[in-house]
CSV table of C-alpha atoms and ligand atoms in Angstrom, one decimal:
chain,number,residue,atom,x,y,z
A,153,MET,CA,192.8,147.7,1.7
A,154,LEU,CA,193.0,149.2,5.2
A,155,MET,CA,190.1,147.0,6.2
A,156,THR,CA,191.7,143.8,4.9
A,157,SER,CA,195.0,144.6,6.6
A,158,ARG,CA,193.2,145.2,9.9
A,159,ASN,CA,191.3,142.0,9.4
A,160,SER,CA,194.5,140.1,8.7
A,161,GLN,CA,196.1,141.6,11.8
A,162,PHE,CA,193.1,140.4,13.8
A,163,PHE,CA,193.4,136.9,12.4
A,164,GLN,CA,197.1,137.0,12.9
A,165,ARG,CA,196.5,137.6,16.6
A,166,VAL,CA,193.9,134.8,16.7
A,167,ARG,CA,196.4,132.5,15.0
A,168,ILE,CA,199.1,133.3,17.6
A,169,LEU,CA,196.6,132.7,20.4
A,170,LEU,CA,195.6,129.4,18.8
A,171,SER,CA,199.2,128.3,18.5
A,172,ILE,CA,199.9,129.2,22.1
A,173,LEU,CA,196.8,127.2,23.2
A,174,PHE,CA,197.9,124.3,21.0
A,175,SER,CA,201.4,124.3,22.4
A,176,ALA,CA,200.0,124.5,25.9
A,177,GLY,CA,197.9,121.5,25.1
A,178,ILE,CA,200.8,119.5,23.8
A,179,PHE,CA,202.9,120.5,26.8
A,180,LEU,CA,200.2,119.4,29.2
A,181,ALA,CA,199.5,116.1,27.4
A,182,GLY,CA,202.9,115.3,26.0
A,183,GLY,CA,205.2,115.3,29.0
A,184,THR,CA,208.6,113.8,28.1
A,185,THR,CA,207.4,112.0,24.9
A,186,SER,CA,209.7,113.0,22.1
A,187,PHE,CA,208.4,114.1,18.8
A,188,ALA,CA,208.1,111.5,16.1
A,189,ALA,CA,210.8,111.2,13.5
A,190,PRO,CA,211.0,109.1,10.4
A,191,ARG,CA,213.1,105.9,10.2
A,192,LEU,CA,216.3,106.9,8.5
A,193,GLN,CA,217.3,103.5,7.3
A,194,PRO,CA,216.0,102.8,3.8
A,195,VAL,CA,214.6,99.2,3.4
A,196,GLU,CA,213.0,97.1,0.7
A,197,ASP,CA,209.6,95.5,1.0
A,198,LYS,CA,211.0,92.4,2.5
A,199,ILE,CA,213.0,92.8,5.8
A,200,VAL,CA,215.9,90.5,6.4
A,201,ILE,CA,216.9,90.1,10.0
A,202,VAL,CA,219.8,88.1,11.5
A,203,ILE,CA,219.7,87.3,15.1
A,204,ASP,CA,223.1,86.5,16.7
A,205,PRO,CA,223.0,84.5,20.0
A,206,GLY,CA,226.2,85.8,21.6
A,207,HIS,CA,229.1,83.5,22.5
A,208,GLY,CA,228.9,79.7,22.0
A,209,GLY,CA,231.2,76.7,22.2
A,210,LYS,CA,234.4,77.4,24.2
A,211,ASN,CA,233.4,81.1,24.5
A,212,GLU,CA,230.9,80.8,27.3
A,213,GLY,CA,230.4,84.5,27.9
A,214,THR,CA,229.7,85.4,31.5
A,215,THR,CA,229.5,82.6,34.0
A,216,GLU,CA,228.9,84.7,37.1
A,217,ASN,CA,226.5,83.5,39.7
A,218,GLY,CA,226.1,80.1,38.1
A,219,PHE,CA,224.6,81.6,35.0
A,220,GLN,CA,225.9,80.6,31.5
A,221,GLU,CA,225.6,83.4,29.1
A,222,LYS,CA,226.0,81.3,25.9
A,223,SER,CA,222.9,79.2,26.6
A,224,MET,CA,220.9,82.2,27.9
A,225,THR,CA,221.5,84.1,24.7
A,226,MET,CA,220.4,81.0,22.7
A,227,THR,CA,217.1,80.8,24.6
A,228,THR,CA,216.4,84.5,24.1
A,229,ALA,CA,217.5,84.4,20.5
A,230,MET,CA,215.2,81.4,19.7
A,231,ALA,CA,212.2,83.1,21.3
A,232,MET,CA,213.0,86.3,19.3
A,233,TYR,CA,213.3,84.2,16.1
A,234,GLU,CA,210.0,82.5,16.7
A,235,GLU,CA,208.2,85.7,17.5
A,236,LEU,CA,209.6,87.6,14.5
A,237,CYS,CA,208.6,84.8,12.2
A,238,LYS,CA,205.0,85.6,13.0
A,239,TYR,CA,205.4,89.0,11.2
A,240,ASP,CA,204.6,89.5,7.5
A,241,ASN,CA,207.3,90.2,5.0
A,242,VAL,CA,210.2,89.2,7.1
A,243,GLU,CA,213.0,86.7,6.7
A,244,VAL,CA,214.7,85.8,9.9
A,245,TYR,CA,218.0,83.9,10.4
A,246,LEU,CA,220.1,82.8,13.3
A,247,THR,CA,223.9,82.9,13.2
A,248,ARG,CA,224.0,79.7,15.3
A,249,THR,CA,221.4,77.2,16.4
A,250,SER,CA,223.7,75.0,18.5
A,251,ASP,CA,226.5,75.3,21.0
A,252,VAL,CA,229.4,76.0,18.6
A,253,ASN,CA,232.4,78.2,18.4
A,254,LEU,CA,231.8,80.9,15.8
A,255,SER,CA,234.1,83.9,15.2
A,256,LEU,CA,232.7,87.4,15.0
A,257,GLU,CA,233.9,87.7,11.4
A,258,LYS,CA,231.9,84.6,10.4
A,259,ARG,CA,228.8,85.9,12.2
A,260,ALA,CA,229.0,89.2,10.4
A,261,GLN,CA,229.8,87.5,7.0
A,262,TYR,CA,226.7,85.3,7.5
A,263,ALA,CA,224.6,88.4,7.9
A,264,ALA,CA,226.2,90.0,4.8
A,265,ASP,CA,225.6,86.9,2.8
A,266,LYS,CA,222.0,86.9,3.7
A,267,ASN,CA,221.8,90.6,2.7
A,268,ALA,CA,220.6,91.4,6.2
A,269,ASP,CA,218.9,94.7,6.9
A,270,PHE,CA,220.1,94.4,10.5
A,271,LEU,CA,222.0,92.1,12.8
A,272,PHE,CA,220.9,91.9,16.5
A,273,SER,CA,223.5,90.4,18.8
A,274,ILE,CA,222.0,89.0,22.0
A,275,HIS,CA,223.9,89.2,25.3
A,276,TYR,CA,223.7,89.2,29.1
A,277,ASN,CA,226.0,91.3,31.2
A,278,ALA,CA,228.1,91.2,34.3
A,279,SER,CA,230.4,93.9,35.7
A,280,LEU,CA,233.8,93.5,37.5
A,281,CYS,CA,232.5,95.4,40.5
A,282,HIS,CA,229.2,93.5,40.5
A,283,GLU,CA,227.4,96.7,41.3
A,284,MET,CA,226.1,97.7,37.9
A,285,TYR,CA,222.5,97.0,36.9
A,286,GLY,CA,220.2,97.7,34.0
A,287,THR,CA,219.7,97.2,30.3
A,288,GLU,CA,221.6,98.9,27.4
A,289,VAL,CA,222.1,98.8,23.7
A,290,TRP,CA,225.5,99.3,22.1
A,291,ILE,CA,225.5,100.8,18.6
A,292,PRO,CA,227.9,101.7,15.8
A,293,ALA,CA,229.8,105.0,16.3
A,294,TYR,CA,229.7,106.4,12.8
A,295,ALA,CA,227.2,107.5,10.2
A,296,PRO,CA,224.9,106.4,8.9
A,297,TYR,CA,224.9,103.2,11.2
A,298,ASN,CA,225.0,105.3,14.3
A,299,ALA,CA,221.6,106.8,13.4
A,300,TYR,CA,220.1,103.4,12.6
A,301,GLY,CA,221.4,101.9,15.8
A,302,TYR,CA,220.2,104.9,17.8
A,303,GLN,CA,216.7,104.8,16.5
A,304,PHE,CA,216.5,101.1,17.2
A,305,GLY,CA,218.0,101.4,20.6
A,306,TYR,CA,215.6,104.1,21.6
A,307,VAL,CA,212.7,101.9,20.6
A,308,GLN,CA,214.2,99.1,22.7
A,309,MET,CA,214.5,101.4,25.7
A,310,GLU,CA,210.9,102.4,25.2
A,311,THR,CA,209.9,98.7,25.0
A,312,LEU,CA,211.7,97.8,28.2
A,313,LYS,CA,211.0,100.9,30.3
A,314,ASP,CA,207.8,99.4,31.8
A,315,THR,CA,209.4,96.2,32.8
A,316,GLY,CA,211.0,97.9,35.8
A,317,LEU,CA,214.5,97.3,34.5
A,318,PHE,CA,216.9,100.3,34.9
A,319,LEU,CA,217.7,101.9,31.6
A,320,ARG,CA,221.4,102.4,30.8
A,321,GLY,CA,220.9,104.0,27.5
A,322,VAL,CA,222.0,103.6,23.9
A,323,LYS,CA,225.7,104.0,23.5
A,324,THR,CA,228.9,103.7,21.4
A,325,ARG,CA,232.3,102.5,22.5
A,326,LEU,CA,235.5,103.2,20.6
A,327,GLY,CA,238.7,101.1,20.6
A,328,ASP,CA,242.2,102.7,20.8
A,329,ASP,CA,242.2,102.8,16.9
A,330,GLY,CA,239.1,105.0,17.0
A,331,ASN,CA,237.0,102.3,15.4
A,332,ASP,CA,234.0,100.6,17.0
A,333,TYR,CA,235.3,98.7,20.1
A,334,TYR,CA,232.9,95.7,19.9
A,335,GLY,CA,233.9,93.2,17.3
A,336,ILE,CA,230.4,92.2,16.1
A,337,ILE,CA,229.5,95.8,15.5
A,338,ARG,CA,232.9,96.6,13.8
A,339,GLU,CA,232.8,93.5,11.6
A,340,SER,CA,229.1,94.0,10.6
A,341,VAL,CA,229.5,97.7,9.7
A,342,ALA,CA,232.6,96.8,7.7
A,343,ARG,CA,230.3,94.6,5.6
A,344,SER,CA,227.6,97.4,5.4
A,345,VAL,CA,225.3,95.6,7.8
A,346,PRO,CA,223.8,97.7,10.6
A,347,ALA,CA,224.3,95.9,13.9
A,348,VAL,CA,223.7,96.4,17.6
A,349,ILE,CA,224.4,94.5,20.8
A,350,ILE,CA,221.5,94.1,23.2
A,351,GLU,CA,222.8,93.7,26.8
A,352,HIS,CA,219.6,92.7,28.5
A,353,CYS,CA,220.6,92.9,32.1
A,354,HIS,CA,223.3,92.0,34.7
A,355,VAL,CA,223.4,88.4,35.9
A,356,ASP,CA,225.6,89.4,38.9
A,357,GLN,CA,223.5,92.1,40.5
A,358,GLU,CA,220.5,91.6,42.8
A,359,ASN,CA,218.2,94.2,41.1
A,360,ASP,CA,218.6,92.4,37.7
A,361,ILE,CA,218.7,88.7,38.7
A,362,PRO,CA,214.9,88.4,39.0
A,363,PHE,CA,214.7,89.5,35.4
A,364,CYS,CA,216.8,86.6,34.0
A,365,ASP,CA,216.7,83.7,36.5
A,366,SER,CA,214.1,81.6,34.7
A,367,GLU,CA,213.6,80.3,31.2
A,368,GLU,CA,210.4,82.3,31.0
A,369,ASP,CA,212.3,85.4,31.7
A,370,LEU,CA,214.8,84.7,28.9
A,371,ILE,CA,211.9,83.9,26.5
A,372,ALA,CA,210.1,87.1,27.6
A,373,PHE,CA,213.2,89.1,26.6
A,374,GLY,CA,213.3,87.5,23.2
A,375,ARG,CA,209.7,88.5,22.6
A,376,GLU,CA,210.3,92.0,23.8
A,377,ASP,CA,213.3,92.2,21.4
A,378,ALA,CA,211.1,91.0,18.5
A,379,ARG,CA,208.5,93.7,19.4
A,380,SER,CA,211.2,96.4,19.3
A,381,VAL,CA,212.4,95.1,15.9
A,382,ALA,CA,208.8,95.1,14.6
A,383,LYS,CA,208.2,98.6,15.9
A,384,TYR,CA,211.5,99.8,14.4
A,385,PHE,CA,210.7,98.4,10.9
A,386,GLY,CA,207.0,99.2,11.2
A,387,LEU,CA,206.1,95.5,10.7
A,388,LYS,CA,202.6,94.0,10.7
A,389,SER,CA,201.5,90.5,11.9
A,390,THR,CA,198.3,89.0,10.7
A,391,GLU,CA,198.9,86.1,13.1
A,392,LEU,CA,199.5,88.3,16.2
A,393,GLY,CA,196.9,90.9,15.1
A,394,VAL,CA,199.4,93.7,15.5
A,395,ASP,CA,200.3,96.4,13.1
A,396,TYR,CA,203.2,98.7,13.8
A,397,SER,CA,203.2,100.2,10.3
A,398,ASP,CA,201.4,103.3,11.6
A,399,ASP,CA,203.6,103.6,14.6
A,400,SER,CA,206.8,103.2,12.6
A,401,LEU,CA,207.4,106.9,12.6
A,402,VAL,CA,207.6,107.2,16.4
A,403,LEU,CA,211.4,107.0,16.4
A,404,ALA,CA,214.0,109.2,18.0
A,405,GLU,CA,215.2,112.3,16.2
A,406,ALA,CA,218.6,111.4,14.6
A,407,SER,CA,220.6,112.7,11.7
A,408,GLU,CA,221.8,110.3,9.0
A,409,ASN,CA,225.1,112.1,8.6
A,410,GLY,CA,225.6,112.9,12.3
A,411,ARG,CA,226.0,111.0,15.5
A,412,ALA,CA,223.4,111.1,18.3
A,413,LYS,CA,224.9,113.2,21.1
A,414,LEU,CA,223.9,110.9,23.9
A,415,SER,CA,225.4,107.9,22.2
A,416,LEU,CA,228.9,109.5,22.0
A,417,ASN,CA,231.6,107.7,23.9
A,418,ASP,CA,232.3,110.0,26.9
A,419,GLU,CA,235.8,109.3,28.1
A,420,THR,CA,235.9,112.0,30.8
A,421,ASP,CA,234.7,111.8,34.4
A,422,PRO,CA,231.7,113.8,35.5
A,423,ASP,CA,232.7,117.5,35.7
A,424,VAL,CA,231.2,118.4,39.1
A,425,CYS,CA,230.4,116.5,42.3
A,426,GLN,CA,230.0,118.6,45.4
A,427,ILE,CA,228.3,117.8,48.7
A,428,THR,CA,227.2,120.0,51.6
A,429,LEU,CA,225.8,118.9,55.0
A,430,SER,CA,222.2,120.2,55.3
A,431,ASP,CA,221.3,118.6,58.7
A,432,ALA,CA,222.6,116.2,61.2
A,433,ASP,CA,220.8,114.6,64.1
A,434,TYR,CA,223.3,112.9,66.4
A,435,ASP,CA,220.5,111.2,68.4
A,436,THR,CA,218.6,109.6,65.6
A,437,CYS,CA,221.8,109.0,63.6
A,438,GLU,CA,220.6,110.8,60.5
A,439,ALA,CA,222.6,113.1,58.3
A,440,THR,CA,221.1,114.9,55.3
A,441,PHE,CA,223.3,116.0,52.4
A,442,GLU,CA,222.8,118.2,49.4
A,443,ILE,CA,224.5,116.7,46.3
A,444,SER,CA,225.3,118.8,43.3
A,445,ALA,CA,226.8,117.2,40.2
A,446,ALA,CA,227.0,117.5,36.5
A,447,ASP,CA,228.5,115.9,33.4
A,448,TYR,CA,228.6,118.3,30.5
A,449,ASP,CA,229.3,115.7,27.8
A,450,SER,CA,226.8,113.0,28.7
A,451,MET,CA,224.5,112.6,31.7
A,452,LEU,CA,224.5,111.1,35.2
A,453,LEU,CA,223.2,107.7,35.9
A,454,TYR,CA,224.0,106.4,39.4
A,455,TYR,CA,225.5,107.6,42.7
A,456,ASP,CA,226.9,105.8,45.7
A,457,TYR,CA,228.4,107.0,49.0
A,458,SER,CA,231.0,106.1,51.5
A,459,LEU,CA,230.8,106.6,55.3
A,460,ASP,CA,234.5,105.7,55.9
A,461,GLY,CA,236.3,108.3,53.8
A,462,GLY,CA,236.2,106.2,50.6
A,463,LYS,CA,237.4,102.8,51.9
A,464,THR,CA,234.0,101.1,51.2
A,465,TYR,CA,231.0,102.3,49.3
A,466,SER,CA,227.3,101.6,49.4
A,467,ALA,CA,225.3,100.0,46.6
A,468,ARG,CA,224.7,102.2,43.6
A,469,PHE,CA,221.5,104.2,43.5
A,470,PRO,CA,219.8,105.5,40.3
A,471,TRP,CA,220.6,109.2,39.9
A,472,PRO,CA,217.3,111.1,40.5
A,473,ASP,CA,215.3,111.7,37.4
A,474,ALA,CA,218.0,110.3,35.1
A,475,ASN,CA,216.3,110.2,31.7
A,476,VAL,CA,218.2,108.3,29.0
A,477,PHE,CA,215.7,109.4,26.4
A,478,ASP,CA,216.6,113.1,26.5
A,479,GLY,CA,219.8,113.1,28.6
A,480,THR,CA,218.3,115.1,31.5
A,481,TYR,CA,218.8,114.5,35.2
A,482,THR,CA,218.4,116.4,38.5
A,483,ASP,CA,221.6,118.4,39.1
A,484,THR,CA,221.0,118.9,42.8
A,485,PHE,CA,219.1,116.8,45.3
A,486,THR,CA,219.1,116.0,49.0
A,487,THR,CA,219.2,112.6,50.6
A,488,THR,CA,219.3,111.5,54.2
A,489,LEU,CA,221.8,108.8,55.3
A,490,GLN,CA,221.4,106.5,58.3
A,491,ILE,CA,224.7,106.7,60.2
A,492,PRO,CA,225.8,103.7,62.3
A,493,SER,CA,225.7,104.5,66.0
A,494,ASP,CA,229.0,105.4,67.8
A,495,THR,CA,230.7,106.6,64.7
A,496,GLN,CA,232.2,109.8,63.4
A,497,PRO,CA,231.6,109.3,59.6
A,498,LYS,CA,233.7,110.7,56.8
A,499,VAL,CA,231.2,111.0,54.0
A,500,ILE,CA,232.0,111.0,50.3
A,501,PHE,CA,229.6,110.7,47.4
A,502,ARG,CA,230.4,109.5,43.9
A,503,ALA,CA,228.5,110.5,40.7
A,504,TYR,CA,228.6,108.1,37.7
A,505,ASN,CA,228.0,109.1,34.1
A,506,LEU,CA,226.3,107.2,31.3
A,507,TYR,CA,229.7,105.5,30.6
A,508,ASP,CA,230.3,104.3,34.2
A,509,LEU,CA,233.0,106.9,34.9
A,510,ASP,CA,232.8,108.5,38.3
A,511,THR,CA,233.8,111.6,40.2
A,512,GLU,CA,234.3,111.7,43.9
A,513,SER,CA,232.8,114.6,45.9
A,514,ASN,CA,234.6,116.5,48.6
A,515,MET,CA,234.6,114.8,52.0
A,516,VAL,CA,232.4,115.9,55.0
A,517,SER,CA,233.9,114.8,58.3
A,518,PHE,CA,232.2,114.9,61.7
A,519,SER,CA,234.0,115.7,65.0
A,520,GLN,CA,230.9,114.8,67.1
A,521,THR,CA,229.9,111.1,67.5
A,522,PHE,CA,226.5,109.9,66.2
A,523,GLN,CA,225.0,108.0,69.1
A,524,TYR,CA,221.6,106.6,68.9
A,525,LYS,CA,219.3,107.5,71.7
A,526,GLU,CA,215.8,106.0,72.2
A,527,PRO,CA,213.3,108.7,71.8
A,528,THR,CA,212.3,109.8,75.4
A,529,SER,CA,208.8,108.2,76.1
A,530,THR,CA,206.2,110.9,76.2
A,531,PRO,CA,202.7,110.3,77.5
A,532,GLU,CA,200.3,109.6,74.6
A,533,VAL,CA,198.8,112.8,73.5
A,534,GLN,CA,195.4,112.4,72.1
A,535,PRO,CA,194.0,114.7,69.4
A,536,ALA,CA,191.8,117.5,70.8
A,537,SER,CA,188.6,116.3,69.2
A,538,ASP,CA,189.1,112.8,70.8
A,539,ALA,CA,189.8,114.5,74.1
A,540,VAL,CA,186.5,116.3,73.8
A,541,ALA,CA,184.8,113.1,72.8
A,542,VAL,CA,186.1,111.2,75.8
A,543,ASP,CA,185.9,113.9,78.6
A,544,GLY,CA,183.2,116.2,77.4
A,545,PRO,CA,179.5,115.9,78.2
A,546,ALA,CA,177.3,114.1,75.7
A,547,LEU,CA,175.9,117.3,74.3
A,548,GLU,CA,179.3,118.7,73.4
A,549,GLN,CA,180.2,115.5,71.6
A,550,THR,CA,177.2,115.7,69.3
A,551,GLN,CA,177.9,119.3,68.7
A,552,THR,CA,181.4,118.7,67.7
A,553,ALA,CA,180.4,115.8,65.6
A,554,GLU,CA,177.8,117.9,63.8
A,555,LYS,CA,180.1,120.8,63.2
A,556,LEU,CA,183.0,118.8,61.9
A,557,PRO,CA,181.6,117.3,58.7
A,558,GLU,CA,180.6,120.8,57.4
A,559,ALA,CA,184.0,122.3,58.1
A,560,GLU,CA,186.2,119.4,57.0
A,561,PRO,CA,185.4,118.4,53.5
A,562,LEU,CA,187.2,121.3,51.7
A,563,PRO,CA,190.8,120.6,52.9
A,564,ASP,CA,190.2,116.8,52.4
A,565,THR,CA,189.3,117.3,48.7
A,566,GLU,CA,192.0,119.8,48.3
A,567,GLU,CA,194.5,117.2,49.4
A,568,GLU,CA,193.2,114.7,46.9
A,569,VAL,CA,193.7,117.0,43.9
A,570,GLY,CA,196.3,115.0,42.0
A,571,ILE,CA,198.6,116.2,39.2
A,572,LEU,CA,196.1,115.2,36.6
A,573,ASP,CA,193.5,117.5,38.1
A,574,PHE,CA,196.1,120.2,38.3
A,575,LEU,CA,196.9,119.8,34.6
A,576,MET,CA,193.1,119.8,33.8
A,577,ILE,CA,192.7,123.0,35.8
A,578,CYS,CA,195.6,124.6,33.9
A,579,LEU,CA,194.1,123.6,30.6
A,580,VAL,CA,190.7,125.0,31.7
A,581,VAL,CA,192.4,128.3,32.8
A,582,VAL,CA,194.2,128.5,29.4
A,583,ILE,CA,191.0,127.9,27.5
A,584,VAL,CA,189.1,130.5,29.6
A,585,LEU,CA,191.8,133.1,29.1
A,586,PHE,CA,191.8,132.3,25.4
A,587,VAL,CA,188.0,132.8,25.2
A,588,ILE,CA,188.2,136.1,27.2
A,589,VAL,CA,190.9,137.5,24.9
A,590,LEU,CA,189.1,136.3,21.8
A,591,VAL,CA,185.8,137.9,22.9
A,592,SER,CA,187.5,141.1,23.8
A,593,GLN,CA,189.2,141.1,20.4
A,594,ILE,CA,185.9,140.6,18.6
A,595,LEU,CA,184.2,143.4,20.7
A,596,ALA,CA,187.1,145.8,20.1
A,597,GLU,CA,187.1,145.1,16.4
A,598,ARG,CA,183.3,145.6,16.3
A,599,LYS,CA,183.7,148.9,18.1
A,600,ARG,CA,186.5,150.0,15.8
A,601,ARG,CA,184.3,149.2,12.8
A,602,GLN,CA,181.4,151.2,14.3
A,603,ARG,CA,183.7,154.1,14.9
A,604,ARG,CA,185.0,154.0,11.4
A,605,ARG,CA,181.5,153.8,10.0
A,606,GLN,CA,180.5,156.7,12.2
A,607,ARG,CA,183.6,158.7,11.1
A,608,ARG,CA,182.9,158.0,7.4
A,609,LYS,CA,179.3,159.0,8.0
A,610,ASP,CA,180.4,162.2,9.7
A,611,ALA,CA,182.9,162.9,6.9
A,612,GLY,CA,180.2,162.3,4.3
A,613,ASP,CA,177.9,164.8,6.1
A,614,ASP,CA,180.8,167.3,6.3
A,615,THR,CA,181.4,167.1,2.6
A,616,TYR,CA,177.7,167.4,1.9
A,617,GLN,CA,177.5,170.4,4.2
A,618,SER,CA,180.6,172.1,2.7
A,619,ARG,CA,179.2,171.6,-0.7
B,856,ZN,ZN1,228.1,88.6,26.1
């Protein structure tokens, strides 16, 4: 018995070590990838999908910048329809195929009549301030449709993240009555049809315009949307030669009875936004600030800054390391601003959360004027080795040349060690440590056994002698 329990203790230790090694491996290989979760929405064998090209007829949608949303949504929806029809076991319908007025109730009722598993409403965006950019998915606020929408929206973010579009996340919006704000979502859910709005990008902002200013772009969006739908439902296409049925489990963690935290309508401004001046160079007109900000309910998405005490603001910049997949972001970062010459700026930053609400920082004022000065021209200083090469005798030159290659390679290769190499080294170190511990455990166990055998032998001898 004693032996077995010691053995099991030994194996317990090995198991712990193995699990540590395994987690280390996952950590090194996995990065930010979330763990796979099952699709919460139950479906039959045949999937029924309704695509809703947003707007139509008199309802043109956004017309900013010469774009016409109602026709853009039609192009994208048609491409999504054609692509989805290439998958097996799907029925695909469009709420409209021409430029007609169609109420949100009728669109939702059409989906309900078709017994749709999902309604996808296709849109393009514009903002009042014309400063917003990026792609987002609006989903139902309440269970179980919130979970279905969240799992689809997450797939859509994954699908679009490599296009270079800024990701604005998967969100809900509530009206004053506490119900879903967006009509197509509200009307669909009221008829038990899960529905989401895909806002592909902003037609009135320079970062996004290149993503939607040609027919090919709009068609590409439709194909990406179809791909997300196929991934979400785990579809298979003999025609396209793709099979997402195995990948269908790679969905965001969500709870059928709960609401995904990141998708919750945050109606409060970011909680903290503080700036401090780290460095100012009045000659080169550069000022470096440290920005600390946080939003305890959601996350931060953009920042901008003012140099004139809040009268005018810069374009919006992506908040450093904002990650809509897990809600993380850098809470403190530094950035250097170029200050116009002959000014005494009054600097304010603003932090924006996932729901476009912002908080202004404290103001940093300057009493000294930034005045650009040309760097004083200094004679060209040549590197020491070059100087030797030019001035020194021929013999020294060759000596230097001979010595250098031997001494130099090490730092060079060290500089080239990338993050992958670093991770590989970490993995190797972990494996080596594991092997060392394992071997020492085996040796210790063997020694213990020997000692026990010896003790038993001694005890046996004693008994024999005493008898
Ligand atoms: Zn729209």
